[in-house]
Short mmCIF file of C-alpha atoms in Angstrom, two decimals:
data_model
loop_
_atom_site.label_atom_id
_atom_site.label_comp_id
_atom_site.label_asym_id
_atom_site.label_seq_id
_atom_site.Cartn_x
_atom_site.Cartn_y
_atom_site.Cartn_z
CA UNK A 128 46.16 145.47 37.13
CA UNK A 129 46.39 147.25 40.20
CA UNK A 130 45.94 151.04 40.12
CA UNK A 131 45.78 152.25 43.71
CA UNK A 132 47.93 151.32 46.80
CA UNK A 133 47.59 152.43 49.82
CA UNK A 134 49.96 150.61 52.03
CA UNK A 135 53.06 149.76 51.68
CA UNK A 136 56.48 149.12 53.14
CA UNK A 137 59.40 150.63 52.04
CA UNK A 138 62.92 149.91 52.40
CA UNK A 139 64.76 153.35 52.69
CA UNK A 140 69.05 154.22 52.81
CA UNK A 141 70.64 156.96 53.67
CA UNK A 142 73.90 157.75 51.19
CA UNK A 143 77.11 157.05 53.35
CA UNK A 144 79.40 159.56 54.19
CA UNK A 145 82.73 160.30 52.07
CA UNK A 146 86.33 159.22 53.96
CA UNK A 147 88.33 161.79 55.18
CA UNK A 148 91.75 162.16 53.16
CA UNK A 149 94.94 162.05 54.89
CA UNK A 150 97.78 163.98 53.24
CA UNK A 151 100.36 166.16 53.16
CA UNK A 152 101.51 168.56 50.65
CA UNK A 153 104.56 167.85 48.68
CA UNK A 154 106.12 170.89 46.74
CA UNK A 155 109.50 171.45 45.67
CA UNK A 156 111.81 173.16 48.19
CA UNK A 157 108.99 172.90 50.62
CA UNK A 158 109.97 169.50 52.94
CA UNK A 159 107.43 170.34 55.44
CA UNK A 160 104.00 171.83 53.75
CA UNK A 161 101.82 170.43 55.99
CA UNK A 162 98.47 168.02 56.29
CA UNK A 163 95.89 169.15 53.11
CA UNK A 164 93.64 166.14 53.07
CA UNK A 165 89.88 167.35 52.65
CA UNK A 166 86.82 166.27 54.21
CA UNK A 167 84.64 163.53 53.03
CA UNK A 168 81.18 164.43 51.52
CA UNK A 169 77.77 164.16 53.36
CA UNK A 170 75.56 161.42 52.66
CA UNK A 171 72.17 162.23 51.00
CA UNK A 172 69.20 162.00 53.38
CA UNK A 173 65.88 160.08 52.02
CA UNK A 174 62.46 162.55 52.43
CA UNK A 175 59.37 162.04 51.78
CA UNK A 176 57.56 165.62 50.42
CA UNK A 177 54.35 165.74 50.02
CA UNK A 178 52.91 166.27 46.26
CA UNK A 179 49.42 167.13 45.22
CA UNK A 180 49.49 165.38 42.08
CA UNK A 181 50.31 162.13 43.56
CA UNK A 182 47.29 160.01 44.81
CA UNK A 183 48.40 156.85 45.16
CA UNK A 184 51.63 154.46 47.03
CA UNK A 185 51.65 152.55 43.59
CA UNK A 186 55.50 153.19 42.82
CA UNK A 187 56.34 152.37 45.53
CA UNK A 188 54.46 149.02 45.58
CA UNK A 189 56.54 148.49 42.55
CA UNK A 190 60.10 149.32 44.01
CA UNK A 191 59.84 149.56 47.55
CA UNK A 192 63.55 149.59 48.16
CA UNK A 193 65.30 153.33 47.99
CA UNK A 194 68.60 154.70 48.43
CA UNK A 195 70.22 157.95 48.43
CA UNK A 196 73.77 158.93 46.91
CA UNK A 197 76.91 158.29 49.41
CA UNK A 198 79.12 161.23 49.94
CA UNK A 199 82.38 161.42 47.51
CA UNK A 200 85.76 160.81 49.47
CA UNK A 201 88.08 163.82 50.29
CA UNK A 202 91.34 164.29 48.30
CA UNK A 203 94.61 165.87 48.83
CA UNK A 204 95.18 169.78 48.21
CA UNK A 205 92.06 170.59 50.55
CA UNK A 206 89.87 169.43 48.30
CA UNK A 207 86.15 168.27 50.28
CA UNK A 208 84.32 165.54 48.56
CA UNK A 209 81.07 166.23 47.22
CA UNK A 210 77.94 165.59 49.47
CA UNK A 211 75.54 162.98 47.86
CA UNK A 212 72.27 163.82 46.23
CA UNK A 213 69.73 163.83 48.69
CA UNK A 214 66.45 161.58 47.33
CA UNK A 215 62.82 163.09 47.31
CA UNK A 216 60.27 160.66 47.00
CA UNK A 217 56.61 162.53 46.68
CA UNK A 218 53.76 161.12 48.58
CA UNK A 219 49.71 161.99 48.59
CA UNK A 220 48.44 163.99 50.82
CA UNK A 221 47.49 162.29 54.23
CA UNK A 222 50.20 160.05 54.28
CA UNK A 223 51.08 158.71 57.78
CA UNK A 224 54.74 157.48 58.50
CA UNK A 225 54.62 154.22 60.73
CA UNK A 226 57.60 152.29 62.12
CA UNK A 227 57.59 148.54 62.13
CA UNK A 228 55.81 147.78 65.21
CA UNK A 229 53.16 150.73 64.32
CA UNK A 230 54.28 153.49 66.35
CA UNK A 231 53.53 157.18 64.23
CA UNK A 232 56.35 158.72 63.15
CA UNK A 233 55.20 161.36 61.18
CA UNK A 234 51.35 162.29 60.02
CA UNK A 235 52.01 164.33 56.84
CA UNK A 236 48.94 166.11 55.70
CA UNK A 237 49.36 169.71 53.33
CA UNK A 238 51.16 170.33 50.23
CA UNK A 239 55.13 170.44 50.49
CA UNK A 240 55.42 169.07 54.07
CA UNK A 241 58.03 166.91 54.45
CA UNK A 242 59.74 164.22 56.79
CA UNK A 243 63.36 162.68 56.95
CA UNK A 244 62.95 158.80 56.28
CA UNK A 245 66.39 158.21 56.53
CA UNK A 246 69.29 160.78 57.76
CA UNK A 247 72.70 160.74 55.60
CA UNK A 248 75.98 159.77 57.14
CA UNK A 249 78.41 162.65 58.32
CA UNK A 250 81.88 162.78 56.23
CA UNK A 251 84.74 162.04 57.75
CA UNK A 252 87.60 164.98 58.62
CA UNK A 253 90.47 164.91 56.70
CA UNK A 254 94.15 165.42 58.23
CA UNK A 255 94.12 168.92 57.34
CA UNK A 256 90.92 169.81 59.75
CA UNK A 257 92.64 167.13 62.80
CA UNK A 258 95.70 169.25 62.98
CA UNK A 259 96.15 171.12 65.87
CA UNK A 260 99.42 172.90 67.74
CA UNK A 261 100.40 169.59 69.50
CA UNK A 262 99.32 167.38 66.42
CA UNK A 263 100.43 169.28 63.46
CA UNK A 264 100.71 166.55 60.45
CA UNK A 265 98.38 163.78 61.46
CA UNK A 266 98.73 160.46 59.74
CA UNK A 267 95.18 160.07 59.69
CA UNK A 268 91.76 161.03 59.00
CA UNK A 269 88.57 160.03 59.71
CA UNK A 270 85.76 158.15 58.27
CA UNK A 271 82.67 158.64 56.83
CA UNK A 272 79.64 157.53 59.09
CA UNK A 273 77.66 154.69 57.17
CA UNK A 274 73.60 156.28 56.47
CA UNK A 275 70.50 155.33 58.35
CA UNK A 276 68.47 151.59 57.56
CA UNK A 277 65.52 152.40 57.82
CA UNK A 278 62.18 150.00 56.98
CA UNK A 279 58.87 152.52 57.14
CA UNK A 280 55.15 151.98 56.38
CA UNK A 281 53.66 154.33 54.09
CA UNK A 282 49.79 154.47 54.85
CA UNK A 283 47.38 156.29 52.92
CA UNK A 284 44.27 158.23 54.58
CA UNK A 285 42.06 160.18 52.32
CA UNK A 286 42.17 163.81 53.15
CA UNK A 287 37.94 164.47 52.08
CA UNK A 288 35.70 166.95 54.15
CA UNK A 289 32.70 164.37 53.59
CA UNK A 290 32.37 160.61 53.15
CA UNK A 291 29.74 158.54 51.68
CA UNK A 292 29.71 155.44 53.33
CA UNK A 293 27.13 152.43 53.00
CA UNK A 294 26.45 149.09 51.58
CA UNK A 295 27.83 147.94 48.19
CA UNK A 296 25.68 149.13 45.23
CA UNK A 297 23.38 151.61 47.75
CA UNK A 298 24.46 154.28 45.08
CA UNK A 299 27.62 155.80 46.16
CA UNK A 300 29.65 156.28 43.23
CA UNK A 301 26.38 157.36 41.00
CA UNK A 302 25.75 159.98 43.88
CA UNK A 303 29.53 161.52 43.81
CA UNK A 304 29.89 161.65 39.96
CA UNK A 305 26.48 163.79 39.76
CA UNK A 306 27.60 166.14 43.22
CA UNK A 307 31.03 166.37 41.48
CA UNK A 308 32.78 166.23 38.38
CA UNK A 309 34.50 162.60 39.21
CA UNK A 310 33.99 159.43 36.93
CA UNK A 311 33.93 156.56 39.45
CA UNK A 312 33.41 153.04 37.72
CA UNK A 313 29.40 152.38 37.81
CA UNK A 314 27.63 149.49 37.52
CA UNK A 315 24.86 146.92 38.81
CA UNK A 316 27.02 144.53 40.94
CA UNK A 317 28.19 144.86 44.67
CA UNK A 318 31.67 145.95 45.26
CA UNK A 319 32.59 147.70 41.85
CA UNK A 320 34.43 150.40 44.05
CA UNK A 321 37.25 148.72 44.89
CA UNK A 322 39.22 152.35 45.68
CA UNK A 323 38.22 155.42 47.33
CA UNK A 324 37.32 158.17 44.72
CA UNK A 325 37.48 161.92 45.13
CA UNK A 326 35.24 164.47 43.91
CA UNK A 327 34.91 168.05 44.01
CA UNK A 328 31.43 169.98 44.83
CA UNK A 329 31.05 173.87 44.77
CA UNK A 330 27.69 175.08 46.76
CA UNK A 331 27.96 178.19 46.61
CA UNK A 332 30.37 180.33 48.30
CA UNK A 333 31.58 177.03 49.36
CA UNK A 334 33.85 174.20 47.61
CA UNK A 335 34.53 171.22 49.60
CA UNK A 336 35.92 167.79 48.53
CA UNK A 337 33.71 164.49 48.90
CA UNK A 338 35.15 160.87 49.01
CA UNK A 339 33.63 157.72 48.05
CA UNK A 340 34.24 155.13 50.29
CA UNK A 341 34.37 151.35 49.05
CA UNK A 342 31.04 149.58 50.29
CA UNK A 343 30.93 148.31 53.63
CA UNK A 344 29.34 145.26 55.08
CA UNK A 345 28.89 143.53 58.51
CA UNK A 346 32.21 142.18 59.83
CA UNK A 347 33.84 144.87 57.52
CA UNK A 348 36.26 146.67 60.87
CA UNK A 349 37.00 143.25 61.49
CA UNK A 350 38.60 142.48 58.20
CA UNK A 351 35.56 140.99 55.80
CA UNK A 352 35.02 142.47 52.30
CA UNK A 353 37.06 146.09 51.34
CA UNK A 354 35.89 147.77 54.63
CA UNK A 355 39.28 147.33 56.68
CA UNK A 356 41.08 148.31 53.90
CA UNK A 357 39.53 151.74 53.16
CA UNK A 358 37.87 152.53 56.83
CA UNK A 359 40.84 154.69 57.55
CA UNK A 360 39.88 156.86 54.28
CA UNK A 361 36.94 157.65 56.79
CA UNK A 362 39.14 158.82 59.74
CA UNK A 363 40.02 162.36 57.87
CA UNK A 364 36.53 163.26 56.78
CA UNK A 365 34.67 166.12 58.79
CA UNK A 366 31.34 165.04 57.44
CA UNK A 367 29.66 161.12 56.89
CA UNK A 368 27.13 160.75 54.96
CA UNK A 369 24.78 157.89 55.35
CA UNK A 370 23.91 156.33 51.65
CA UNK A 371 20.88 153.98 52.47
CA UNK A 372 19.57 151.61 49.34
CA UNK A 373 15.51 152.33 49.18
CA UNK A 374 15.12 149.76 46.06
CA UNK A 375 17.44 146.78 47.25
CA UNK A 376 16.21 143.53 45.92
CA UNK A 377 17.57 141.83 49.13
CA UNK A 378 14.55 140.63 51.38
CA UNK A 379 16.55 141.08 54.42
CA UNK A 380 17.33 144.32 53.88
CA UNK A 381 15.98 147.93 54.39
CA UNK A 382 17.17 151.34 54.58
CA UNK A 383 16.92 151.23 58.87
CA UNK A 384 18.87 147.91 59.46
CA UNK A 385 21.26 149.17 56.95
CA UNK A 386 22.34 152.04 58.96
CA UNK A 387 22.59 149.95 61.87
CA UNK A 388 25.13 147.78 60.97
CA UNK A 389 27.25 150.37 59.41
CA UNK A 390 26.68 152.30 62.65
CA UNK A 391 27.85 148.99 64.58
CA UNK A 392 30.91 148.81 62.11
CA UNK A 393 31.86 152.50 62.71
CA UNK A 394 31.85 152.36 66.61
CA UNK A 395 33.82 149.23 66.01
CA UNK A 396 36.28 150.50 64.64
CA UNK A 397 36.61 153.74 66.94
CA UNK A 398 37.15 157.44 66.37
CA UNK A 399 34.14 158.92 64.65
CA UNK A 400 31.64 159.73 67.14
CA UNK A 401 31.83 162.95 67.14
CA UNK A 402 31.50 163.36 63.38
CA UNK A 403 28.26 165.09 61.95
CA UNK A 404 26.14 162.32 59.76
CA UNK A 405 23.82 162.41 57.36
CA UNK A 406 21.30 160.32 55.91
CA UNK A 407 20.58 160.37 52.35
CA UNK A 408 17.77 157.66 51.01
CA UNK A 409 18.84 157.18 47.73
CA UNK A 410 17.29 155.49 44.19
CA UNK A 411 13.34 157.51 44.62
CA UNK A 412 13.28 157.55 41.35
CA UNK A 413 11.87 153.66 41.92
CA UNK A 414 8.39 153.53 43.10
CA UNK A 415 8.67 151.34 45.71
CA UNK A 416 12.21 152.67 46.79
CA UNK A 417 10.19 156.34 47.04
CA UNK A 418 7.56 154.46 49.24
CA UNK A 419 10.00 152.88 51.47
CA UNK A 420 11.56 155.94 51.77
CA UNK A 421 8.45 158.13 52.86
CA UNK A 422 7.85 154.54 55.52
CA UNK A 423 11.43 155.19 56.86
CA UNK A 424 11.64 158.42 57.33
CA UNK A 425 10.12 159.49 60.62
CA UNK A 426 11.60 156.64 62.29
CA UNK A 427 15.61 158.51 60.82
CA UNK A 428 14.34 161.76 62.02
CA UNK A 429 12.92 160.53 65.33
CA UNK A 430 16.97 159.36 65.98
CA UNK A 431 17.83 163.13 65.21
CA UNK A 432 19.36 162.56 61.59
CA UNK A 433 18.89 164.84 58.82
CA UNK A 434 17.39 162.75 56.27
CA UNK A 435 17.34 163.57 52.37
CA UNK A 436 15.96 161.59 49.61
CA UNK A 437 17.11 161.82 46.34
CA UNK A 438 17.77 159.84 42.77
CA UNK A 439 21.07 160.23 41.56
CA UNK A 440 19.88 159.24 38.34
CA UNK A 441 17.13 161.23 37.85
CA UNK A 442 19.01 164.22 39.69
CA UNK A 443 16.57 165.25 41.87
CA UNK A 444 17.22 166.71 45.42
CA UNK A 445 20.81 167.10 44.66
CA UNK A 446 20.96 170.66 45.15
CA UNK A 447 19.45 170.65 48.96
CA UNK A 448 22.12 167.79 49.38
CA UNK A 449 24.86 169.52 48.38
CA UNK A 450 23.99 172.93 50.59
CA UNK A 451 23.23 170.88 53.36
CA UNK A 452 26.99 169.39 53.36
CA UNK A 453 28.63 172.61 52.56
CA UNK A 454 26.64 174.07 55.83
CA UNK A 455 28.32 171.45 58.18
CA UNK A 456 31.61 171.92 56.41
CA UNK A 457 31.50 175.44 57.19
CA UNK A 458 30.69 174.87 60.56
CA UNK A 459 33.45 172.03 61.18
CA UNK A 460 36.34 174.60 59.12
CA UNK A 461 35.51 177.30 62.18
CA UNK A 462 35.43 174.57 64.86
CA UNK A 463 39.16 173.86 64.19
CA UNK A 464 41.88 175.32 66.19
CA UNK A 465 43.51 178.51 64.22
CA UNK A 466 47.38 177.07 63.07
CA UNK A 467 49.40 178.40 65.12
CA UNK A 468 53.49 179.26 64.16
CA UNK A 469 55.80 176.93 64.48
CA UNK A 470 57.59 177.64 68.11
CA UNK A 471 61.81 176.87 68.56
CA UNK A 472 61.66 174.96 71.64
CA UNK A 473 65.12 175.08 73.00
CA UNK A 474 66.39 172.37 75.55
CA UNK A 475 69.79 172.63 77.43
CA UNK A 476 71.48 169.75 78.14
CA UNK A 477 71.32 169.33 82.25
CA UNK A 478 74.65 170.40 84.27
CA UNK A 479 75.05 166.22 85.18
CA UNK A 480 74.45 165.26 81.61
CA UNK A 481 77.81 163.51 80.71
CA UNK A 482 76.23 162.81 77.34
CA UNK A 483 77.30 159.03 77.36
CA UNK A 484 76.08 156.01 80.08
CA UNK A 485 78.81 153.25 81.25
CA UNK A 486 76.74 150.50 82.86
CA UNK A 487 78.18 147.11 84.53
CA UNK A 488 76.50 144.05 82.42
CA UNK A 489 75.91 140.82 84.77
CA UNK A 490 79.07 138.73 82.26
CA UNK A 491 81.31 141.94 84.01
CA UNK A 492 81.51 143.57 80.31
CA UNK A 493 81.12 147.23 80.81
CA UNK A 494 79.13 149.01 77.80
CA UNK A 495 79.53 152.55 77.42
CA UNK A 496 76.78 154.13 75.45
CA UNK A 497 76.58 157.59 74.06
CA UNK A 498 76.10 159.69 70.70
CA UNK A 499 79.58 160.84 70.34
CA UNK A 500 81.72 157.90 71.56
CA UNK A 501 79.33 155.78 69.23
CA UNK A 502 79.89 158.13 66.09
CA UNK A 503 83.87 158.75 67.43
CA UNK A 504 84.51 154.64 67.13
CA UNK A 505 82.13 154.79 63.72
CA UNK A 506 84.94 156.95 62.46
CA UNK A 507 87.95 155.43 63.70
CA UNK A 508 90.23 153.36 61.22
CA UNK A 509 91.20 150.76 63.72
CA UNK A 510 94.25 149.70 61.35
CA UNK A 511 96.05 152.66 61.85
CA UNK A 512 97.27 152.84 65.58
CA UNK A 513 97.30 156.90 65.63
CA UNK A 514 93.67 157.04 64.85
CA UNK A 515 93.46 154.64 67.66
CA UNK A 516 95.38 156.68 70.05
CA UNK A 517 93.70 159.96 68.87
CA UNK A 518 89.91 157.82 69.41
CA UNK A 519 91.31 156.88 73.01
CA UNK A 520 92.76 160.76 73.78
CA UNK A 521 88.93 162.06 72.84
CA UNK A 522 87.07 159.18 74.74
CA UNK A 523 89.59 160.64 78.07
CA UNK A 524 88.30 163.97 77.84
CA UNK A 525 85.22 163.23 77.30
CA UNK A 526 85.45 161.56 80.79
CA UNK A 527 85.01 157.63 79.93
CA UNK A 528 87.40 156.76 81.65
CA UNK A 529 87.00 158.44 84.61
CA UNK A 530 83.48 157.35 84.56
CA UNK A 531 84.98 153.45 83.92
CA UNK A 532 87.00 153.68 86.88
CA UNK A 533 83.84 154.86 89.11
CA UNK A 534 82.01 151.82 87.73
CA UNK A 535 84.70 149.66 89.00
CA UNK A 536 86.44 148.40 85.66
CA UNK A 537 89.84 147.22 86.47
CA UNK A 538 93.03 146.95 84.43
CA UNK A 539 92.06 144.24 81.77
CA UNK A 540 88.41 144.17 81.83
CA UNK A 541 86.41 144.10 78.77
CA UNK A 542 84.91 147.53 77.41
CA UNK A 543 81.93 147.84 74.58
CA UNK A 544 81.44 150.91 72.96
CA UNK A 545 77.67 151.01 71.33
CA UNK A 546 74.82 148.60 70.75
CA UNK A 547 75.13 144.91 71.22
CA UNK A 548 74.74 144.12 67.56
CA UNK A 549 77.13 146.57 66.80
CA UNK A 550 79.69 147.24 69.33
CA UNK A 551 83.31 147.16 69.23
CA UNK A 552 84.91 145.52 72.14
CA UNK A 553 88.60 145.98 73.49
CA UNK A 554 90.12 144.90 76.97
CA UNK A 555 90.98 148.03 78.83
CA UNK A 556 94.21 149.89 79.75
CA UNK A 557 94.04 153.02 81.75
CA UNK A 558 95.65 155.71 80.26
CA UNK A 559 99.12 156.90 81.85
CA UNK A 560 99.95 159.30 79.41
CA UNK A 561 97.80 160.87 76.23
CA UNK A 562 98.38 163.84 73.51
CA UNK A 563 100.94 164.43 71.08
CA UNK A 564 103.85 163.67 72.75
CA UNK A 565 103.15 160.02 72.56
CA UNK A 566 103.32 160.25 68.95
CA UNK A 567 105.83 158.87 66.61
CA UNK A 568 106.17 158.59 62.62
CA UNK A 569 102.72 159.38 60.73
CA UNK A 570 100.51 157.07 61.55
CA UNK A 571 102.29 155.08 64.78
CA UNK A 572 101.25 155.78 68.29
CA UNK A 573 103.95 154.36 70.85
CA UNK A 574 101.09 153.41 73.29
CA UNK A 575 100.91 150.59 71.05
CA UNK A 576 103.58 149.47 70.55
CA UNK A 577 104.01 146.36 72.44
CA UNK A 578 102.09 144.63 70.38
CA UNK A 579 104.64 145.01 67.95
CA UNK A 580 108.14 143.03 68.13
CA UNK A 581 109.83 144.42 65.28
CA UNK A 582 109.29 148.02 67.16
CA UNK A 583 111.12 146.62 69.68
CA UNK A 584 113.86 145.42 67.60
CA UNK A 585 113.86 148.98 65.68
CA UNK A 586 114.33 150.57 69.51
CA UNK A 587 116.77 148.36 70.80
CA UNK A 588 119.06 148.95 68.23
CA UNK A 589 118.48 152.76 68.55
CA UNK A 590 119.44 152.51 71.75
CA UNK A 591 122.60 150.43 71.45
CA UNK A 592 123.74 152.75 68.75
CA UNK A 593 123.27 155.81 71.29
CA UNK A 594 125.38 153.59 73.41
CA UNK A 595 128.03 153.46 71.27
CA UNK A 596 127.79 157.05 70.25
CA UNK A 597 128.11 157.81 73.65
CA UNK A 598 131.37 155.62 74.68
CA UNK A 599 133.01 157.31 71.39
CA UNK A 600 131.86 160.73 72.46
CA UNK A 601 133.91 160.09 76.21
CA UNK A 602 136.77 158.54 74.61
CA UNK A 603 140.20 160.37 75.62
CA UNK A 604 143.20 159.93 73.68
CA UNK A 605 146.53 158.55 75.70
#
């Protein structure tokens, strides 16, 4: 059964935001109390934290699809809906955020930093907070904004200060378990590391961590065996460290091709020149591995490596090892650039920033696009022609239509407000006349009217009793 992940994709929502309530206060021997809907509730938000304890994507291999609490509806009385629950999901340290098409979104390395997967919907305002001097008992409210979709890949790299790299079986694991206090799996076949393992080693004044990296082999950055898998557990490390087999019973091996073609298989896959290496020639405790070693080892040193040979079983030269790595961890800790504090970079918006684009398609549909009149027709309850009319009185002064008419829409045309997979499309009427005095009973807007015959009926006969009223009212008696 699988034990450690690291990749996946996961399938994140944000919680919806609550409806705005629209009401109005009924008390005895008070006709006119006024709009008291609440707001709706904010959505929850989806973050990923990073948590110490957890060293693996497993869970989420299990259940990659997430979702956060929506926000709770408003209600009458001025009562606000409760906000959902955001959801924390805890990831390993070194986790790295990808999009779909593999662009970084976030790179979270360090206990308890955290990144917003998914953002929560806004709630909607109830009638009570739409009320203004002109508008004073609006018939409607708005609604909640619907959360973020979001699909992410979670990718695992292995924060370590040194690496052991090499060939299957060249005595990685048996080297970290006797540096450190880890219990890899051991044994005499190739590829019984199947997942990076993490030891701690104290030399010292020093304590550094140590990874072992699953065995590599030629064709390894290109996909063959573990090595594309786990090569990005290398891209973290300050420190490699060269394991080199002196007892393989492979005739076409020795310990100086062997670095070679993990040499070849590093450059290939790009990033770690500049890392330190070391070369460790391990298994000594075999006579002819210890001769092979002693053959070998001008030929390392001549290429400017450091070159230590040891016996992980036997535990000899461990202790030089170990010093030797804690030295270039030392010196790669002060090479770093000191953290410096976070700085609040503040951009204003620019004096010809309208904050919304209207641009002529080649069919002659005009699209506007923009954060507010995207999240102004999210909220709109097109079945209630006031909303409408108070959605086309904000779009006004926000300038649309001024900026529709520069464009050169005309009576009639067609208008798109947001994306083309999600855009709401009406034919366009300048507006003549806009603001509360267009407004009728809660919930009617006369601008709309015409699309309504019994209206008509309603007015007409209005009108022909004012008539009537009117010839009684001049009447004079003989």
């Amino acid at each position: 059964m699988t034990t450690f992940v690291d990749r996946v994709e996961l399938h994140v929502a944000a919680g919806n935001g609550g409806h705005g309530c629209a009401s109005v206060h009924r008390e005895k021997f008070k006709p006119l109390g006024g709009p008291d809907g609440g707001n709706g509730g904010r959505g929850g938000d989806v973050i990923l934290v990073v948590d110490q304890s957890i060293t693996t994507l497993l869970d989420y291999h299990h259940s990659p699809h997430r979702k956060a609490t929506n926000g709770k509806p408003g209600e009458g009385g001025n009562r606000s809906g409760k906000d959902g629950q955001d959801l924390v999901l805890p990831v390993p340290d070194g986790t790295v955020v990808l999009d779909k098409a593999g662009n970084v979104l976030a790179d979270l390395v360090g206990h308890g930093t955290s990144f917003v997967a998914a953002q929560g919907g806004r709630g909607g305002l109830g009638n009570a907070a739409l009320a203004s001097a002109r508008r004073k008992a609006p018939g409607f409210a708005l609604l909640g904004e619907p959360g973020d979709l979001q699909d992410v890949v979670l990718e695992l790299k292995t924060v370590a200060d040194v690496a052991l790299v090499g060939y299957p079986s060249a005595g990685k694991s048996s080297l970290i378990s006797v540096l450190s206090a880890a219990k890899p799996k051991i044994a005499d076949y190739p590829f019984t590391t199947l997942v990076p393992n993490l030891g701690v080693v104290t030399a010292g004044s020093t304590v550094y961590t140590i990874a072992d990296v699953p065995g590599l082999i030629p064709g390894a950055s290109q996909g063959k065996g573990l090595g594309l898998e786990f090569l990005r557990h290398v891209e973290r490390c300050s420190v490699l460290v060269h394991v080199l087999d002196t007892a393989t019973l492979e005739s076409d091996r020795d310990p100086v091709s062997d670095l070679d073609v993990i040499e070849a298989e590093l450059r290939e896959y790009g990033g770690l020149d500049n890392r330190p290496r070391i070369v460790v020639m391990n298994k000594i405790d075999v006579p002819d591995g210890n001769d092979l070693a002693e053959i070998v080892r001008p030929d390392l040193e001549a290429r400017g490596y450091r070159v230590f040979t040891v016996s992980a079983v036997a535990r000899t030269g461990l202790k030089e090892l170990s010093y030797a790595l804690a030295e270039l961890v030392a010196q790669a800790r002060a090479a770093r650039p000191k953290e410096e504090s976070t700085r609040i970079v503040i951009r204003p918006k620019a004096v010809d920033d309208a904050g919304f684009t209207v641009v002529r398609e080649e069919d002659g549909l005009f699209r506007v696009r923009g954060e507010k009149p995207e999240r102004w027709v999210r909220q709109t309850d097109f079945s209630n022609d006031e909303a409408v009319g108070y959605l086309a009185d904000r779009l006004n002064r926000l300038g649309v239509e001024d900026q529709l008419v520069k464009a050169g829409a005309r009576n009639g045309d067609g208008v798109a407000i947001g994306p083309e997979d999600n855009a709401v499309v009406f034919d366009w009427e300048p507006t003549v006349m806009a603001g509360a005095e267009m407004l009728g009973r809660r919930g009617e807007d006369h601008r709309f009217e015409e699309q309504r015959p019994a209206v008509h009926r309603r007015r007409d006969r209005q009108a022909e009793r004012d008539e009537l009223q009117q010839e009684f009212d001049d009447f004079e008696p003989f």
